[in-house]
Coordinates of C-alpha atoms in Angstrom, one line a residue:
X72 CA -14.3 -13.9 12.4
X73 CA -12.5 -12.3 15.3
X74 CA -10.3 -10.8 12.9
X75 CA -12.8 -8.8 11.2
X76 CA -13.8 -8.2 14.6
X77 CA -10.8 -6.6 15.4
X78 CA -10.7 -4.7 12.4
X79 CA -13.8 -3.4 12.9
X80 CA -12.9 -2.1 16.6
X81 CA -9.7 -0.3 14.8
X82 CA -11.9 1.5 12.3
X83 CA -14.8 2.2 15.1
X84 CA -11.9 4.0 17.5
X85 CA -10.6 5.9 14.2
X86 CA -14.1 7.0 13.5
X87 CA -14.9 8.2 17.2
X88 CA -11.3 9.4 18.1
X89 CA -10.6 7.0 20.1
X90 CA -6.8 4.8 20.3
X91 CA -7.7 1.7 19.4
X92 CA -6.1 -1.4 20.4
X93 CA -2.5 -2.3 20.7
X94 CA -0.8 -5.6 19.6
X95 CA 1.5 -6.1 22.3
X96 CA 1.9 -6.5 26.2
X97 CA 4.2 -4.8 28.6
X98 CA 6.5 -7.8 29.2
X99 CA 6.7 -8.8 25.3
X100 CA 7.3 -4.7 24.3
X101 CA 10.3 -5.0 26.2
X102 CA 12.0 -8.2 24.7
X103 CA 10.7 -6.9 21.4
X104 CA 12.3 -3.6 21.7
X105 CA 15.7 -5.2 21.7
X106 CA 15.1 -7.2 19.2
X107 CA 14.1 -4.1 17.1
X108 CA 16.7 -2.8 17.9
X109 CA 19.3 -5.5 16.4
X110 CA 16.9 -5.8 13.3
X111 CA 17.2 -1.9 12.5
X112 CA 21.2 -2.5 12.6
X113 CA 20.9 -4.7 10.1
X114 CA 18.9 -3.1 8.0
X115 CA 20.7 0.5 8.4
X116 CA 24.0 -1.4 8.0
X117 CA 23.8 -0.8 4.3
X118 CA 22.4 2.9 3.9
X119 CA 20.4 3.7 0.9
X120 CA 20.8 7.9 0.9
X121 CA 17.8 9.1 -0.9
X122 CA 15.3 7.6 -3.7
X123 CA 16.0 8.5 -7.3
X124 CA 13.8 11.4 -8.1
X125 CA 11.0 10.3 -10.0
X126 CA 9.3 13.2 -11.3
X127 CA 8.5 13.9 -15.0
X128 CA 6.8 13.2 -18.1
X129 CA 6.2 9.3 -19.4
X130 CA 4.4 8.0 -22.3
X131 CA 5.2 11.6 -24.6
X132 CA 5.1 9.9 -27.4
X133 CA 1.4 8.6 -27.0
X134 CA 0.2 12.7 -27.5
X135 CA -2.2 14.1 -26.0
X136 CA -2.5 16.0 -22.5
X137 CA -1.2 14.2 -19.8
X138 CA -2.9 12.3 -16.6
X139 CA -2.0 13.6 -13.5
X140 CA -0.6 10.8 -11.1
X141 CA 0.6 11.8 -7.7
X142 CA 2.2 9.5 -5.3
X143 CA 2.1 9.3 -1.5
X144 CA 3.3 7.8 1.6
X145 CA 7.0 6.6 2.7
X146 CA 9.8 5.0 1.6
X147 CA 8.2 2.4 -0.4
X148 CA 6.3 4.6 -2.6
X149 CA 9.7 7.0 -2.6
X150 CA 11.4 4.6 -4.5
X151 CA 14.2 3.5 -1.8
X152 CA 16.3 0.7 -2.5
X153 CA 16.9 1.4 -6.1
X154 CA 19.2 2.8 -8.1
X155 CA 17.6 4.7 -11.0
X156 CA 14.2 6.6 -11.1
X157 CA 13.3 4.0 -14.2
X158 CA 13.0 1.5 -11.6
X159 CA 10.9 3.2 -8.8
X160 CA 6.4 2.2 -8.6
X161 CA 6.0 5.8 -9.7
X162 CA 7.8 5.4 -12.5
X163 CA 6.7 1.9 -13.4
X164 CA 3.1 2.9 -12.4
X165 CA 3.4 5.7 -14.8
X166 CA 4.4 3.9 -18.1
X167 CA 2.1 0.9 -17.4
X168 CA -1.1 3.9 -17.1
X169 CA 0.5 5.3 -20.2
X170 CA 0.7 2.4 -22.5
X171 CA -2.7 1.6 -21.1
X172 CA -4.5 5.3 -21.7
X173 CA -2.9 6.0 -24.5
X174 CA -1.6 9.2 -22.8
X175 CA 1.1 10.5 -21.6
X176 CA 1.4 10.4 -17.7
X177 CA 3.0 13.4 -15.7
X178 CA 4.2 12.4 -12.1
X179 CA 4.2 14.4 -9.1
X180 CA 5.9 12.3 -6.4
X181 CA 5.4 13.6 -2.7
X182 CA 6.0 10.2 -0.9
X183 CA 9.0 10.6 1.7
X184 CA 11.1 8.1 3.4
X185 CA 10.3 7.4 6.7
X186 CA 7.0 8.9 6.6
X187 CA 4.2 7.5 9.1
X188 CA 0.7 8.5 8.4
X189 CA 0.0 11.7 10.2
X190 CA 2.4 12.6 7.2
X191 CA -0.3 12.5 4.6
X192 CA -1.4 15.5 5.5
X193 CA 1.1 18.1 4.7
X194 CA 1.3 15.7 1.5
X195 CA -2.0 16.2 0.5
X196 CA -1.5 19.5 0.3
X197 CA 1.5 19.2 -1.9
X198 CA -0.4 16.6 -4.1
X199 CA -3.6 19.0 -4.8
X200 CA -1.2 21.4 -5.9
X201 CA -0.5 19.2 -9.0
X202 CA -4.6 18.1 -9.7
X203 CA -3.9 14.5 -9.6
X204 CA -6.4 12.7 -11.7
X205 CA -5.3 9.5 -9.8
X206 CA -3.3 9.2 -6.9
X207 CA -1.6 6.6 -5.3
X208 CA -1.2 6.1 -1.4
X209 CA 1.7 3.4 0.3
X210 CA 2.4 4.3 3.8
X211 CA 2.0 2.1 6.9
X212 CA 4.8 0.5 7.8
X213 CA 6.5 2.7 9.9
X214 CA 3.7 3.1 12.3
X215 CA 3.9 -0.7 12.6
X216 CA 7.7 0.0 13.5
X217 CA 6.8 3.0 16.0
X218 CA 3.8 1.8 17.3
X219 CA 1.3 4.2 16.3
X220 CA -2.1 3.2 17.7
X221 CA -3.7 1.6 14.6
X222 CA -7.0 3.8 15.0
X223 CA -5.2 6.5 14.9
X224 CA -2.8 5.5 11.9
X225 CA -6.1 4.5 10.0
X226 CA -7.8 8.4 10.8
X227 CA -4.8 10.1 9.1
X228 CA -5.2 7.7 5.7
X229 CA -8.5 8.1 6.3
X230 CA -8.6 11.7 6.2
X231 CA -6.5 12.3 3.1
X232 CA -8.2 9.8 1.0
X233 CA -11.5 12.1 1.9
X234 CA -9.8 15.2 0.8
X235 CA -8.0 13.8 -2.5
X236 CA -11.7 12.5 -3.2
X237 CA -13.2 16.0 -2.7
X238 CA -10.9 17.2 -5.2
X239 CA -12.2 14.8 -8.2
X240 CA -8.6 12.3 -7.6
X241 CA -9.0 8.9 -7.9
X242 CA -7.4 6.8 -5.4
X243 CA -5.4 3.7 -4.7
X244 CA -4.4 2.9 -1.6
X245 CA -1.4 0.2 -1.4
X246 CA -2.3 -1.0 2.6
X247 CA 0.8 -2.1 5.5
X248 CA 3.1 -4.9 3.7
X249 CA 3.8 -7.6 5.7
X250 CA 6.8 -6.7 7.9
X251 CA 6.5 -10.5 9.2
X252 CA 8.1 -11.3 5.2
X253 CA 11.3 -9.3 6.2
X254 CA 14.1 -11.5 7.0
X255 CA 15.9 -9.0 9.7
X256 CA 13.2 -9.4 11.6
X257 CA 13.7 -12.6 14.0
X258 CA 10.8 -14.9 15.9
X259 CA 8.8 -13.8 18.0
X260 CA 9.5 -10.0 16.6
X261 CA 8.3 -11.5 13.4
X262 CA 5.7 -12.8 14.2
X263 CA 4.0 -9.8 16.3
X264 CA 4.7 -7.8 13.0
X265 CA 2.9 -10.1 10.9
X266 CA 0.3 -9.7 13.2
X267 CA 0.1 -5.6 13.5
X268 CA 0.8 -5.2 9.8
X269 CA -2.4 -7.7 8.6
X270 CA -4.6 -5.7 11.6
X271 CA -3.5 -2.3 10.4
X272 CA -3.8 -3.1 6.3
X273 CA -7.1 -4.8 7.2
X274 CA -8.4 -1.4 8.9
X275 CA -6.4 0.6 5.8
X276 CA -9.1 -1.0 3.7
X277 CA -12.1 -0.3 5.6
X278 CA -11.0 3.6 5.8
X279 CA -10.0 3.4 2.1
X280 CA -13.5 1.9 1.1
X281 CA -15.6 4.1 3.1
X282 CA -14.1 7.0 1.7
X283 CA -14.7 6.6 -1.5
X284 CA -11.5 4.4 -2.9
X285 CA -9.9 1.0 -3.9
X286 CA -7.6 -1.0 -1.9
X287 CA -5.4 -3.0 -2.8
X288 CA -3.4 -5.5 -0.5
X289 CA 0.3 -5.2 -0.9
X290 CA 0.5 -8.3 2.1
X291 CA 3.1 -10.8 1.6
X292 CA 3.5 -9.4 -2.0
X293 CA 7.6 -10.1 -1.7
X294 CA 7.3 -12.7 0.9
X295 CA 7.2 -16.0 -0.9
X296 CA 9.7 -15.2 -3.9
X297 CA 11.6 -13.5 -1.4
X298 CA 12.2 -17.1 -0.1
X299 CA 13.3 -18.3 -3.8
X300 CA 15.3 -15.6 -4.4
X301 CA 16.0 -13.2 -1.8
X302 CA 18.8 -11.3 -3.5
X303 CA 16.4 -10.8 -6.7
X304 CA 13.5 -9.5 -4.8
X305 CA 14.8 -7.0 -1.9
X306 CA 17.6 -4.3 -2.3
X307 CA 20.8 -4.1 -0.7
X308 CA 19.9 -3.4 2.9
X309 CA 17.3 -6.5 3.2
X310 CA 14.3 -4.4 4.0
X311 CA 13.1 -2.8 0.5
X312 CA 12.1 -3.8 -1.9
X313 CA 14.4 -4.0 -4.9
X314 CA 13.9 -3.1 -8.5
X315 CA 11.9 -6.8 -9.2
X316 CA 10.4 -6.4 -6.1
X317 CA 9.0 -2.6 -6.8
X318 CA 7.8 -4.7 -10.1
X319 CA 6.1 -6.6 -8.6
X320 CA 4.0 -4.4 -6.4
X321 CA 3.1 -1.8 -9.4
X322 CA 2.3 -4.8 -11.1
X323 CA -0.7 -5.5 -8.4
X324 CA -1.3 -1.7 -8.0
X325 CA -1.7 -1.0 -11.7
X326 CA -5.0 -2.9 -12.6
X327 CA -7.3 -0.8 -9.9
X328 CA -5.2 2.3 -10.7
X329 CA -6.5 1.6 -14.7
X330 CA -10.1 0.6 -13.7
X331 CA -10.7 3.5 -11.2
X332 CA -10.3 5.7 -14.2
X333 CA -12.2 3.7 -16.7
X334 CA -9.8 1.8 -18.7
X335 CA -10.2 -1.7 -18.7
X336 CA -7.2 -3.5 -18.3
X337 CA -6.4 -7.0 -16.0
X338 CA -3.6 -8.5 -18.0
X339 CA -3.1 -11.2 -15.6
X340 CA -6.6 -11.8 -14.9
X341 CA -8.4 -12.4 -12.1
X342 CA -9.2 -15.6 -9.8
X343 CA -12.8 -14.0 -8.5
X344 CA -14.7 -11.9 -7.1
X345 CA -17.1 -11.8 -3.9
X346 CA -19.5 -9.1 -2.9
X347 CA -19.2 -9.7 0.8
X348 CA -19.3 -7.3 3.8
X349 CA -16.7 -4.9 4.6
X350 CA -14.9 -5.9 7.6
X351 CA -14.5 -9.6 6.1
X352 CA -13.6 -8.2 2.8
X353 CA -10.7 -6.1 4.8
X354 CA -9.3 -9.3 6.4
X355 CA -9.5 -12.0 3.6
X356 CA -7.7 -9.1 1.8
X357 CA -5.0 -8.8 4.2
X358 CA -4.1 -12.4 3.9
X359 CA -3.8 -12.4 0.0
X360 CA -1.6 -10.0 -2.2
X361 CA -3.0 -8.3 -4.9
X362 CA -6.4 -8.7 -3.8
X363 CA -8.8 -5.3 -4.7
X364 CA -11.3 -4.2 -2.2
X365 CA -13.9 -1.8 -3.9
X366 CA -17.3 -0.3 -2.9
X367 CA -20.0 -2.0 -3.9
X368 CA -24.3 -2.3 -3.3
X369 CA -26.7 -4.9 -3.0
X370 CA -30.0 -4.7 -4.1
X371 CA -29.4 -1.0 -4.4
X372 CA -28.1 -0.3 -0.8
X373 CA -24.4 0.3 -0.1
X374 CA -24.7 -0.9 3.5
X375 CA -26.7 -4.2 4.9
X376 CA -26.8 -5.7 8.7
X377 CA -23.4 -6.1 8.5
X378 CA -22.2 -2.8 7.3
X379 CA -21.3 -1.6 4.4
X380 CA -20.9 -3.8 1.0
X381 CA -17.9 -4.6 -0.6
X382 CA -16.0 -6.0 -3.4
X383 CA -13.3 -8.7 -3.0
X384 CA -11.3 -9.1 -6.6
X385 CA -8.8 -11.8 -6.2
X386 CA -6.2 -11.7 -8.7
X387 CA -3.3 -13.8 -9.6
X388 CA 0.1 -13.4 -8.0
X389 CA 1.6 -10.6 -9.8
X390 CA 4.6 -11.1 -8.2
X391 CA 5.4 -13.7 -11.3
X392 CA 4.1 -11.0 -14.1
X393 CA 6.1 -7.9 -13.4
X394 CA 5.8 -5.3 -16.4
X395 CA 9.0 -4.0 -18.5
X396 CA 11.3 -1.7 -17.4
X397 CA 10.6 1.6 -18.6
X398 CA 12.2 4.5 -20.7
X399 CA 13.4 7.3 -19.2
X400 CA 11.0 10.1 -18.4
X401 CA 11.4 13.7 -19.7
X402 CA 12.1 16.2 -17.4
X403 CA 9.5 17.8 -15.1

């Protein structure tokens, strides 16, 4: 309960403009801070350079005119950590939406490494440019990292989920990983970013819902199989995901991205669903990977004494039922 408390106080600040709260205290920032400090030397000891380019045409031989996928947010939904643009979410995300429509699938990737989410706005603006039927949205971590406020971080996502709605986009919103699932990071560090990545993807979801889109938790996506298998799961510098790993989180990401657009498609089924309000939606979400948080009504109303409704779609770890790797796009 006092999680969903806090995540409604995160929303309510992004809402009214104001900062929100903060994870951490003086004394611990500063013992953290060096701690960070070692962790991003470990994870920049083995530099990336820049995500394959995933741009193109997938699915041509389907015929037909395209869908219109666009994909925002940082490094994650870039592609970094992998070699080939076969192997990035937009490219995985793509084919999956293709073999599913029956379409072909053009993508328009806009996502930059590094990007926080005050970002989304100048991609937005990229993104309209290409009238994404669906778009997809992965950003979050790195505000964790710099300690953006959350409220604030949550009014940016917020914002550009309004604006990709206004133009007739569907949208998926991946929300923070779980930076306390990364390795580099040691105790206590890891365990205050457990914390400020579940508060932060908890609030994600209640500005995704309220605008008009699906959520769907990304959590400890890489977490547990990153225990069995660490070298399968993350790339080379111990803090992206690798190609499996990418796998893994277009294999949660693709089911809402097919149902927001009308195709039915849940390959790996689903464990349940509860029509529950918001804020406890937002935080049993957080806590389970792959888990879809949708608008919903009761009765007829979106909204009851607690807020408004939601839809809590639990699905099965998808982390064990990663789709096939892809052919090679055309060129844009």
């Amino acid at each position: 309960m006092l999680r969903a408390f806090t995540a409604r106080r995160i929303a309510a600040a992004a809402a009214y403009g104001g900062g929100g709260i903060t994870a951490l205290g003086g004394i611990t920032f500063g013992l953290l801070v060096m701690e960070a400090r070692l962790a991003r030397r470990i994870i920049s000891a083995t530099p990336n350079g820049d995500p394959p380019v995933a741009d193109g045409l997938y699915g041509e031989e389907h015929g037909g005119s395209p869908l219109s996928l666009v994909m925002l947010g940082d490094s994650t939904a870039a592609g970094l950590g992998v070699h080939t643009p076969e192997e990035t979410p937009a490219a995985l995300l793509a084919n999956g939406l293709a073999a599913i429509a029956g379409r072909p699938v053009r993508v328009t990737n806009v996502a930059r490494s590094g990007s926080r989410s005050h970002a989304l706005r100048g991609q937005v603006d990229r993104a309209l440019q290409a009238r994404p039927d669906v778009a997809v949205i992965m950003i979050g971590a790195n505000d964790v990292t710099a300690r953006v406020p959350p409220a604030e971080s949550v009014r940016h996502l917020g914002y550009a989920v309004e604006r990709l709605r206004a133009a007739d986009a569907m949208v998926v919103a991946g929300t923070c990983p779980d930076l306390g699932s990364v390795k580099s990071l040691m105790p206590p560090l890891r365990w205050f970013a457990r914390r400020a990545s579940r508060q932060l993807a908890a609030a994600q979801t209640v500005a995704v819902v309220e605008h008009g889109a699906r959520s769907v938790s990304l959590g400890d996506l890489l977490g547990r199989e990153f225990a069995a298998d660490p070298l399968s799961m993350f790339s080379e510098d111990r803090y992206h995901p690798s190609a499996r790993g990418y796998a893994a989180a277009a294999a949660a990401v693709l089911p809402s991205m097919a149902s927001v657009l009308g195709l039915e498609h849940d390959p790996a089924g689903h464990l349940g669903e509860d029509v529950i309000p918001i804020y406890r939606a937002a935080v049993e979400a957080a806590e389970r990977a792959g888990t879809e948080v949708s608008g919903a009504s009761v009765g007829g109303r979106d909204r009851g004494p607690r807020g408004r409704w939601a839809r809590l779609l639990r699905r099965r770890s998808p982390a064990r039922d990663v789709p096939p790797a892809p052919a090679a796009p055309d060129p844009a």
